């Protein structure tokens, strides 16, 4: 539960950070009047039309998010959708492709666009590829967090996790009731180690998605261009639904208790609508091309891109395709690749509108 509380705290921190960014950017625009950067866009009719679309977007994206992340969890009782079933493997491969394309085709280009904007000073922003560098560092830090978390919990027995997840972790001293009971170092068997891996993957993946979701929500909420928002609604609904399926599959494999699943579903579902609402409330002072807003959003997007790309390639696709299930079944492996290509292709096409 501590990790989930950290995700919630991070979400609130991001919202506060972006709120402060909005206020700062408003001051910059006031002091920099006459510059094309930060100029208001759209008339009153355009803004009214955009507001209606943003309200529609809040509810549409909320419903799509809930359906997507809940789909694997609610239908886990169906034989076809069991975590060890072939259909589940294909659905997860498709959703992993969506997450991979989100990082490479959507989030990273957005970061590059922000950090190479002509509204930023030439030095240092146009002199060094900050977006790809930050994404690379984020991927390495994700690997470190992944590795250290596994090592720590294997060494110290993850006593807190025992209380929450039940009987998945065993003591290497068996059921001894001697004076050393509960004191010795606990050892995870293969199944417990695999379960712990799934739990870490689910939490780190949700962390990356939450960061990205808040940013894209804020951007849509602050936009006053109805013609831009209209296609974005459909694209983001598609994005949230299938990204939610990928995360929901990870949550299902992690075998969390109902309360923990509900918390993770809640945070995934509300972050984008919450970001949109924040953007609407602060749209009068927010300028998406002010220097402060460009830097903060660009850095957050680059960080999210590195995290999502690592998770998609290493923890989702790499782990599944190099695992015994797909390695022992070439036909299933080929269909899984088809599913990945469809997920990557579908999400890439969405980049035309979003």
GROMACS .gro file of C-alpha atoms in nm:
model
  354
    1UNK     CA    1   0.000   0.000   0.000
    2UNK     CA    2   0.293   0.233   0.060
    3UNK     CA    3   0.378   0.234  -0.311
    4UNK     CA    4   0.018   0.312  -0.403
    5UNK     CA    5   0.011   0.597  -0.153
    6UNK     CA    6   0.325   0.729  -0.322
    7UNK     CA    7   0.149   0.719  -0.660
    8UNK     CA    8  -0.141   0.918  -0.512
    9UNK     CA    9   0.094   1.167  -0.350
   10UNK     CA   10   0.285   1.204  -0.676
   11UNK     CA   11  -0.040   1.274  -0.864
   12UNK     CA   12  -0.130   1.553  -0.621
   13UNK     CA   13   0.226   1.688  -0.639
   14UNK     CA   14   0.210   1.694  -1.019
   15UNK     CA   15  -0.120   1.880  -1.012
   16UNK     CA   16   0.027   2.135  -0.768
   17UNK     CA   17   0.342   2.173  -0.977
   18UNK     CA   18   0.143   2.225  -1.296
   19UNK     CA   19  -0.087   2.470  -1.118
   20UNK     CA   20   0.214   2.676  -1.006
   21UNK     CA   21   0.353   2.651  -1.359
   22UNK     CA   22   0.027   2.789  -1.496
   23UNK     CA   23   0.039   3.087  -1.258
   24UNK     CA   24   0.403   3.156  -1.343
   25UNK     CA   25   0.335   3.134  -1.716
   26UNK     CA   26   0.048   3.381  -1.674
   27UNK     CA   27   0.287   3.632  -1.515
   28UNK     CA   28   0.539   3.578  -1.793
   29UNK     CA   29   0.272   3.646  -2.055
   30UNK     CA   30   0.168   3.966  -1.878
   31UNK     CA   31   0.525   4.091  -1.876
   32UNK     CA   32   0.595   3.977  -2.230
   33UNK     CA   33   0.298   4.127  -2.411
   34UNK     CA   34   0.358   4.187  -2.779
   35UNK     CA   35   0.544   3.862  -2.827
   36UNK     CA   36   0.379   3.595  -3.039
   37UNK     CA   37   0.456   3.347  -2.761
   38UNK     CA   38   0.170   3.335  -2.514
   39UNK     CA   39  -0.077   3.531  -2.725
   40UNK     CA   40  -0.440   3.436  -2.653
   41UNK     CA   41  -0.604   3.215  -2.911
   42UNK     CA   42  -0.965   3.200  -3.027
   43UNK     CA   43  -1.269   3.427  -2.984
   44UNK     CA   44  -1.555   3.398  -2.737
   45UNK     CA   45  -1.763   3.166  -2.960
   46UNK     CA   46  -1.465   2.941  -3.017
   47UNK     CA   47  -1.398   2.926  -2.642
   48UNK     CA   48  -1.762   2.840  -2.564
   49UNK     CA   49  -1.759   2.560  -2.820
   50UNK     CA   50  -1.426   2.434  -2.686
   51UNK     CA   51  -1.562   2.432  -2.329
   52UNK     CA   52  -1.857   2.212  -2.430
   53UNK     CA   53  -1.620   1.968  -2.600
   54UNK     CA   54  -1.394   1.960  -2.294
   55UNK     CA   55  -1.685   1.872  -2.066
   56UNK     CA   56  -1.778   1.592  -2.307
   57UNK     CA   57  -1.412   1.483  -2.307
   58UNK     CA   58  -1.402   1.458  -1.925
   59UNK     CA   59  -1.688   1.208  -1.912
   60UNK     CA   60  -1.595   1.022  -2.233
   61UNK     CA   61  -1.235   0.969  -2.129
   62UNK     CA   62  -1.339   0.876  -1.773
   63UNK     CA   63  -1.574   0.606  -1.905
   64UNK     CA   64  -1.318   0.477  -2.158
   65UNK     CA   65  -1.051   0.461  -1.886
   66UNK     CA   66  -1.274   0.273  -1.643
   67UNK     CA   67  -1.385   0.026  -1.910
   68UNK     CA   68  -1.031  -0.034  -2.034
   69UNK     CA   69  -0.862  -0.098  -1.700
   70UNK     CA   70  -1.161  -0.291  -1.561
   71UNK     CA   71  -1.201  -0.520  -1.863
   72UNK     CA   72  -0.928  -0.774  -1.769
   73UNK     CA   73  -1.011  -0.754  -1.397
   74UNK     CA   74  -1.389  -0.801  -1.421
   75UNK     CA   75  -1.371  -1.075  -1.683
   76UNK     CA   76  -1.094  -1.276  -1.513
   77UNK     CA   77  -1.345  -1.553  -1.432
   78UNK     CA   78  -1.391  -1.633  -1.800
   79UNK     CA   79  -1.175  -1.931  -1.906
   80UNK     CA   80  -1.057  -1.750  -2.220
   81UNK     CA   81  -0.931  -1.450  -2.024
   82UNK     CA   82  -0.737  -1.624  -1.749
   83UNK     CA   83  -0.384  -1.480  -1.707
   84UNK     CA   84  -0.229  -1.806  -1.828
   85UNK     CA   85  -0.461  -1.834  -2.130
   86UNK     CA   86  -0.371  -1.770  -2.494
   87UNK     CA   87  -0.634  -1.500  -2.546
   88UNK     CA   88  -0.503  -1.305  -2.247
   89UNK     CA   89  -0.149  -1.326  -2.389
   90UNK     CA   90  -0.269  -1.178  -2.721
   91UNK     CA   91  -0.469  -0.901  -2.554
   92UNK     CA   92  -0.173  -0.811  -2.336
   93UNK     CA   93   0.059  -0.810  -2.640
   94UNK     CA   94  -0.179  -0.571  -2.822
   95UNK     CA   95  -0.206  -0.342  -2.518
   96UNK     CA   96   0.173  -0.349  -2.471
   97UNK     CA   97   0.209  -0.234  -2.832
   98UNK     CA   98  -0.025   0.055  -2.754
   99UNK     CA   99   0.189   0.153  -2.454
  100UNK     CA  100   0.508   0.128  -2.661
  101UNK     CA  101   0.365   0.352  -2.935
  102UNK     CA  102   0.239   0.595  -2.672
  103UNK     CA  103   0.593   0.645  -2.549
  104UNK     CA  104   0.768   0.666  -2.887
  105UNK     CA  105   0.507   0.824  -3.115
  106UNK     CA  106   0.304   1.045  -2.881
  107UNK     CA  107   0.486   1.142  -2.562
  108UNK     CA  108   0.848   1.175  -2.679
  109UNK     CA  109   0.765   1.389  -2.988
  110UNK     CA  110   0.551   1.615  -2.765
  111UNK     CA  111   0.851   1.662  -2.537
  112UNK     CA  112   1.081   1.737  -2.830
  113UNK     CA  113   0.832   1.992  -2.963
  114UNK     CA  114   0.813   2.162  -2.622
  115UNK     CA  115   1.185   2.175  -2.550
  116UNK     CA  116   1.282   2.292  -2.903
  117UNK     CA  117   1.012   2.558  -2.921
  118UNK     CA  118   1.116   2.897  -3.066
  119UNK     CA  119   0.963   3.047  -2.750
  120UNK     CA  120   1.258   2.910  -2.552
  121UNK     CA  121   1.608   3.063  -2.563
  122UNK     CA  122   1.835   2.915  -2.826
  123UNK     CA  123   2.093   2.833  -2.561
  124UNK     CA  124   2.083   2.577  -2.418
  125UNK     CA  125   1.753   2.432  -2.546
  126UNK     CA  126   1.839   2.419  -2.916
  127UNK     CA  127   2.201   2.321  -2.855
  128UNK     CA  128   2.142   1.983  -2.691
  129UNK     CA  129   1.882   1.702  -2.736
  130UNK     CA  130   1.733   1.737  -2.387
  131UNK     CA  131   1.419   1.532  -2.457
  132UNK     CA  132   1.595   1.215  -2.567
  133UNK     CA  133   1.861   1.258  -2.297
  134UNK     CA  134   1.597   1.290  -2.022
  135UNK     CA  135   1.407   0.991  -2.164
  136UNK     CA  136   1.727   0.783  -2.160
  137UNK     CA  137   1.805   0.884  -1.800
  138UNK     CA  138   1.445   0.806  -1.699
  139UNK     CA  139   1.473   0.459  -1.856
  140UNK     CA  140   1.797   0.389  -1.668
  141UNK     CA  141   1.646   0.516  -1.341
  142UNK     CA  142   1.344   0.292  -1.399
  143UNK     CA  143   1.578  -0.004  -1.442
  144UNK     CA  144   1.755   0.089  -1.119
  145UNK     CA  145   1.425   0.123  -0.932
  146UNK     CA  146   1.307  -0.208  -1.078
  147UNK     CA  147   1.629  -0.387  -0.985
  148UNK     CA  148   1.673  -0.238  -0.637
  149UNK     CA  149   1.310  -0.305  -0.545
  150UNK     CA  150   1.343  -0.673  -0.638
  151UNK     CA  151   1.675  -0.706  -0.453
  152UNK     CA  152   1.547  -0.529  -0.143
  153UNK     CA  153   1.230  -0.734  -0.111
  154UNK     CA  154   1.407  -1.062  -0.180
  155UNK     CA  155   1.666  -0.983   0.086
  156UNK     CA  156   1.436  -0.845   0.354
  157UNK     CA  157   1.137  -1.068   0.293
  158UNK     CA  158   0.888  -0.789   0.217
  159UNK     CA  159   0.710  -0.823   0.551
  160UNK     CA  160   0.470  -0.542   0.467
  161UNK     CA  161   0.366  -0.714   0.147
  162UNK     CA  162   0.288  -1.035   0.336
  163UNK     CA  163   0.021  -0.854   0.533
  164UNK     CA  164  -0.144  -0.723   0.221
  165UNK     CA  165  -0.108  -0.995  -0.033
  166UNK     CA  166  -0.162  -1.300   0.183
  167UNK     CA  167   0.032  -1.624   0.157
  168UNK     CA  168   0.249  -1.552  -0.147
  169UNK     CA  169   0.572  -1.514   0.048
  170UNK     CA  170   0.717  -1.798   0.245
  171UNK     CA  171   0.973  -1.810   0.525
  172UNK     CA  172   1.275  -2.028   0.456
  173UNK     CA  173   1.253  -2.150   0.815
  174UNK     CA  174   0.920  -2.319   0.740
  175UNK     CA  175   0.672  -2.323   1.027
  176UNK     CA  176   0.928  -2.323   1.307
  177UNK     CA  177   0.816  -2.156   1.627
  178UNK     CA  178   1.162  -2.135   1.782
  179UNK     CA  179   1.326  -1.810   1.894
  180UNK     CA  180   1.448  -1.739   1.540
  181UNK     CA  181   1.099  -1.750   1.389
  182UNK     CA  182   1.031  -1.439   1.177
  183UNK     CA  183   1.382  -1.305   1.229
  184UNK     CA  184   1.580  -1.489   0.966
  185UNK     CA  185   1.605  -1.371   0.608
  186UNK     CA  186   1.307  -1.489   0.406
  187UNK     CA  187   1.346  -1.656   0.073
  188UNK     CA  188   1.100  -1.622  -0.212
  189UNK     CA  189   1.022  -1.928  -0.418
  190UNK     CA  190   0.983  -1.899  -0.796
  191UNK     CA  191   0.610  -1.831  -0.784
  192UNK     CA  192   0.642  -1.567  -0.513
  193UNK     CA  193   0.930  -1.402  -0.699
  194UNK     CA  194   0.724  -1.392  -1.018
  195UNK     CA  195   0.429  -1.245  -0.828
  196UNK     CA  196   0.650  -0.980  -0.671
  197UNK     CA  197   0.778  -0.894  -1.019
  198UNK     CA  198   0.424  -0.845  -1.146
  199UNK     CA  199   0.344  -0.619  -0.850
  200UNK     CA  200   0.645  -0.396  -0.912
  201UNK     CA  201   0.568  -0.381  -1.286
  202UNK     CA  202   0.207  -0.279  -1.222
  203UNK     CA  203   0.302   0.000  -0.981
  204UNK     CA  204   0.587   0.143  -1.190
  205UNK     CA  205   0.375   0.127  -1.507
  206UNK     CA  206   0.090   0.311  -1.334
  207UNK     CA  207   0.338   0.575  -1.218
  208UNK     CA  208   0.449   0.646  -1.577
  209UNK     CA  209   0.092   0.652  -1.706
  210UNK     CA  210  -0.025   0.888  -1.430
  211UNK     CA  211   0.250   1.140  -1.513
  212UNK     CA  212   0.159   1.137  -1.882
  213UNK     CA  213  -0.217   1.145  -1.818
  214UNK     CA  214  -0.202   1.458  -1.601
  215UNK     CA  215   0.005   1.639  -1.866
  216UNK     CA  216  -0.218   1.551  -2.163
  217UNK     CA  217  -0.528   1.633  -1.958
  218UNK     CA  218  -0.393   1.976  -1.868
  219UNK     CA  219  -0.301   2.046  -2.231
  220UNK     CA  220  -0.650   1.960  -2.354
  221UNK     CA  221  -0.819   2.153  -2.073
  222UNK     CA  222  -0.618   2.467  -2.147
  223UNK     CA  223  -0.675   2.452  -2.524
  224UNK     CA  224  -0.930   2.697  -2.668
  225UNK     CA  225  -0.929   2.548  -3.019
  226UNK     CA  226  -1.247   2.343  -3.078
  227UNK     CA  227  -1.122   2.198  -3.406
  228UNK     CA  228  -0.819   2.057  -3.224
  229UNK     CA  229  -1.014   1.919  -2.928
  230UNK     CA  230  -1.280   1.736  -3.133
  231UNK     CA  231  -1.052   1.468  -3.286
  232UNK     CA  232  -0.851   1.454  -2.964
  233UNK     CA  233  -1.152   1.318  -2.774
  234UNK     CA  234  -1.180   1.006  -2.990
  235UNK     CA  235  -0.803   0.959  -3.000
  236UNK     CA  236  -0.764   0.987  -2.621
  237UNK     CA  237  -1.060   0.755  -2.557
  238UNK     CA  238  -0.891   0.493  -2.777
  239UNK     CA  239  -0.560   0.562  -2.606
  240UNK     CA  240  -0.698   0.538  -2.252
  241UNK     CA  241  -0.905   0.227  -2.322
  242UNK     CA  242  -0.622   0.014  -2.459
  243UNK     CA  243  -0.357   0.158  -2.229
  244UNK     CA  244  -0.596   0.073  -1.946
  245UNK     CA  245  -0.625  -0.283  -2.076
  246UNK     CA  246  -0.248  -0.320  -2.058
  247UNK     CA  247  -0.234  -0.185  -1.705
  248UNK     CA  248  -0.539  -0.390  -1.604
  249UNK     CA  249  -0.368  -0.706  -1.726
  250UNK     CA  250  -0.063  -0.625  -1.513
  251UNK     CA  251  -0.283  -0.558  -1.209
  252UNK     CA  252  -0.461  -0.890  -1.266
  253UNK     CA  253  -0.133  -1.081  -1.284
  254UNK     CA  254  -0.013  -0.909  -0.964
  255UNK     CA  255  -0.303  -1.070  -0.773
  256UNK     CA  256  -0.375  -0.766  -0.560
  257UNK     CA  257  -0.660  -0.762  -0.311
  258UNK     CA  258  -0.985  -0.591  -0.414
  259UNK     CA  259  -0.905  -0.269  -0.226
  260UNK     CA  260  -0.567  -0.227  -0.394
  261UNK     CA  261  -0.715  -0.300  -0.737
  262UNK     CA  262  -0.985  -0.037  -0.676
  263UNK     CA  263  -0.725   0.225  -0.579
  264UNK     CA  264  -0.517   0.160  -0.892
  265UNK     CA  265  -0.827   0.165  -1.114
  266UNK     CA  266  -0.933   0.494  -0.952
  267UNK     CA  267  -0.601   0.673  -1.004
  268UNK     CA  268  -0.568   0.560  -1.365
  269UNK     CA  269  -0.927   0.657  -1.448
  270UNK     CA  270  -0.938   1.004  -1.294
  271UNK     CA  271  -0.597   1.154  -1.375
  272UNK     CA  272  -0.673   1.262  -1.734
  273UNK     CA  273  -1.021   1.402  -1.652
  274UNK     CA  274  -0.870   1.574  -1.347
  275UNK     CA  275  -0.599   1.725  -1.566
  276UNK     CA  276  -0.865   1.849  -1.810
  277UNK     CA  277  -1.064   2.006  -1.525
  278UNK     CA  278  -0.748   2.175  -1.394
  279UNK     CA  279  -0.673   2.307  -1.743
  280UNK     CA  280  -1.027   2.446  -1.777
  281UNK     CA  281  -1.007   2.620  -1.441
  282UNK     CA  282  -0.672   2.778  -1.520
  283UNK     CA  283  -0.714   2.838  -1.895
  284UNK     CA  284  -0.742   3.217  -1.852
  285UNK     CA  285  -0.387   3.244  -1.721
  286UNK     CA  286  -0.232   2.939  -1.884
  287UNK     CA  287  -0.024   2.966  -2.198
  288UNK     CA  288   0.110   2.642  -2.339
  289UNK     CA  289   0.395   2.823  -2.513
  290UNK     CA  290   0.527   3.023  -2.217
  291UNK     CA  291   0.888   2.927  -2.129
  292UNK     CA  292   0.804   2.783  -1.785
  293UNK     CA  293   0.513   2.574  -1.915
  294UNK     CA  294   0.717   2.445  -2.210
  295UNK     CA  295   1.008   2.337  -1.988
  296UNK     CA  296   0.797   2.170  -1.717
  297UNK     CA  297   0.569   1.988  -1.963
  298UNK     CA  298   0.863   1.894  -2.187
  299UNK     CA  299   1.063   1.745  -1.898
  300UNK     CA  300   0.760   1.555  -1.760
  301UNK     CA  301   0.677   1.415  -2.103
  302UNK     CA  302   1.036   1.307  -2.163
  303UNK     CA  303   1.049   1.136  -1.823
  304UNK     CA  304   0.719   0.960  -1.890
  305UNK     CA  305   0.837   0.852  -2.239
  306UNK     CA  306   1.154   0.693  -2.102
  307UNK     CA  307   0.960   0.510  -1.831
  308UNK     CA  308   0.687   0.386  -2.068
  309UNK     CA  309   0.935   0.274  -2.333
  310UNK     CA  310   1.139   0.078  -2.078
  311UNK     CA  311   0.830  -0.082  -1.924
  312UNK     CA  312   0.682  -0.176  -2.263
  313UNK     CA  313   1.000  -0.326  -2.406
  314UNK     CA  314   1.158  -0.485  -2.098
  315UNK     CA  315   0.888  -0.565  -1.843
  316UNK     CA  316   0.596  -0.635  -2.076
  317UNK     CA  317   0.704  -0.743  -2.426
  318UNK     CA  318   1.053  -0.870  -2.339
  319UNK     CA  319   0.938  -1.068  -2.038
  320UNK     CA  320   0.648  -1.229  -2.228
  321UNK     CA  321   0.825  -1.307  -2.554
  322UNK     CA  322   1.131  -1.449  -2.379
  323UNK     CA  323   0.916  -1.643  -2.133
  324UNK     CA  324   0.846  -2.017  -2.155
  325UNK     CA  325   0.485  -1.981  -2.276
  326UNK     CA  326   0.567  -1.805  -2.603
  327UNK     CA  327   0.908  -1.968  -2.647
  328UNK     CA  328   0.745  -2.312  -2.645
  329UNK     CA  329   0.466  -2.219  -2.888
  330UNK     CA  330   0.584  -2.066  -3.217
  331UNK     CA  331   0.231  -2.027  -3.352
  332UNK     CA  332   0.118  -1.833  -3.046
  333UNK     CA  333   0.438  -1.629  -3.063
  334UNK     CA  334   0.364  -1.528  -3.423
  335UNK     CA  335   0.007  -1.426  -3.336
  336UNK     CA  336   0.143  -1.228  -3.041
  337UNK     CA  337   0.372  -1.037  -3.277
  338UNK     CA  338   0.073  -0.964  -3.500
  339UNK     CA  339  -0.111  -0.832  -3.193
  340UNK     CA  340   0.186  -0.608  -3.103
  341UNK     CA  341   0.204  -0.471  -3.458
  342UNK     CA  342  -0.170  -0.398  -3.455
  343UNK     CA  343  -0.138  -0.218  -3.120
  344UNK     CA  344   0.164  -0.017  -3.233
  345UNK     CA  345   0.004   0.058  -3.571
  346UNK     CA  346  -0.331   0.162  -3.430
  347UNK     CA  347  -0.177   0.393  -3.173
  348UNK     CA  348   0.062   0.538  -3.431
  349UNK     CA  349  -0.227   0.624  -3.663
  350UNK     CA  350  -0.388   0.810  -3.371
  351UNK     CA  351  -0.087   1.045  -3.380
  352UNK     CA  352  -0.245   1.206  -3.688
  353UNK     CA  353  -0.512   1.357  -3.462
  354UNK     CA  354  -0.348   1.353  -3.119
   0.00000   0.00000   0.00000
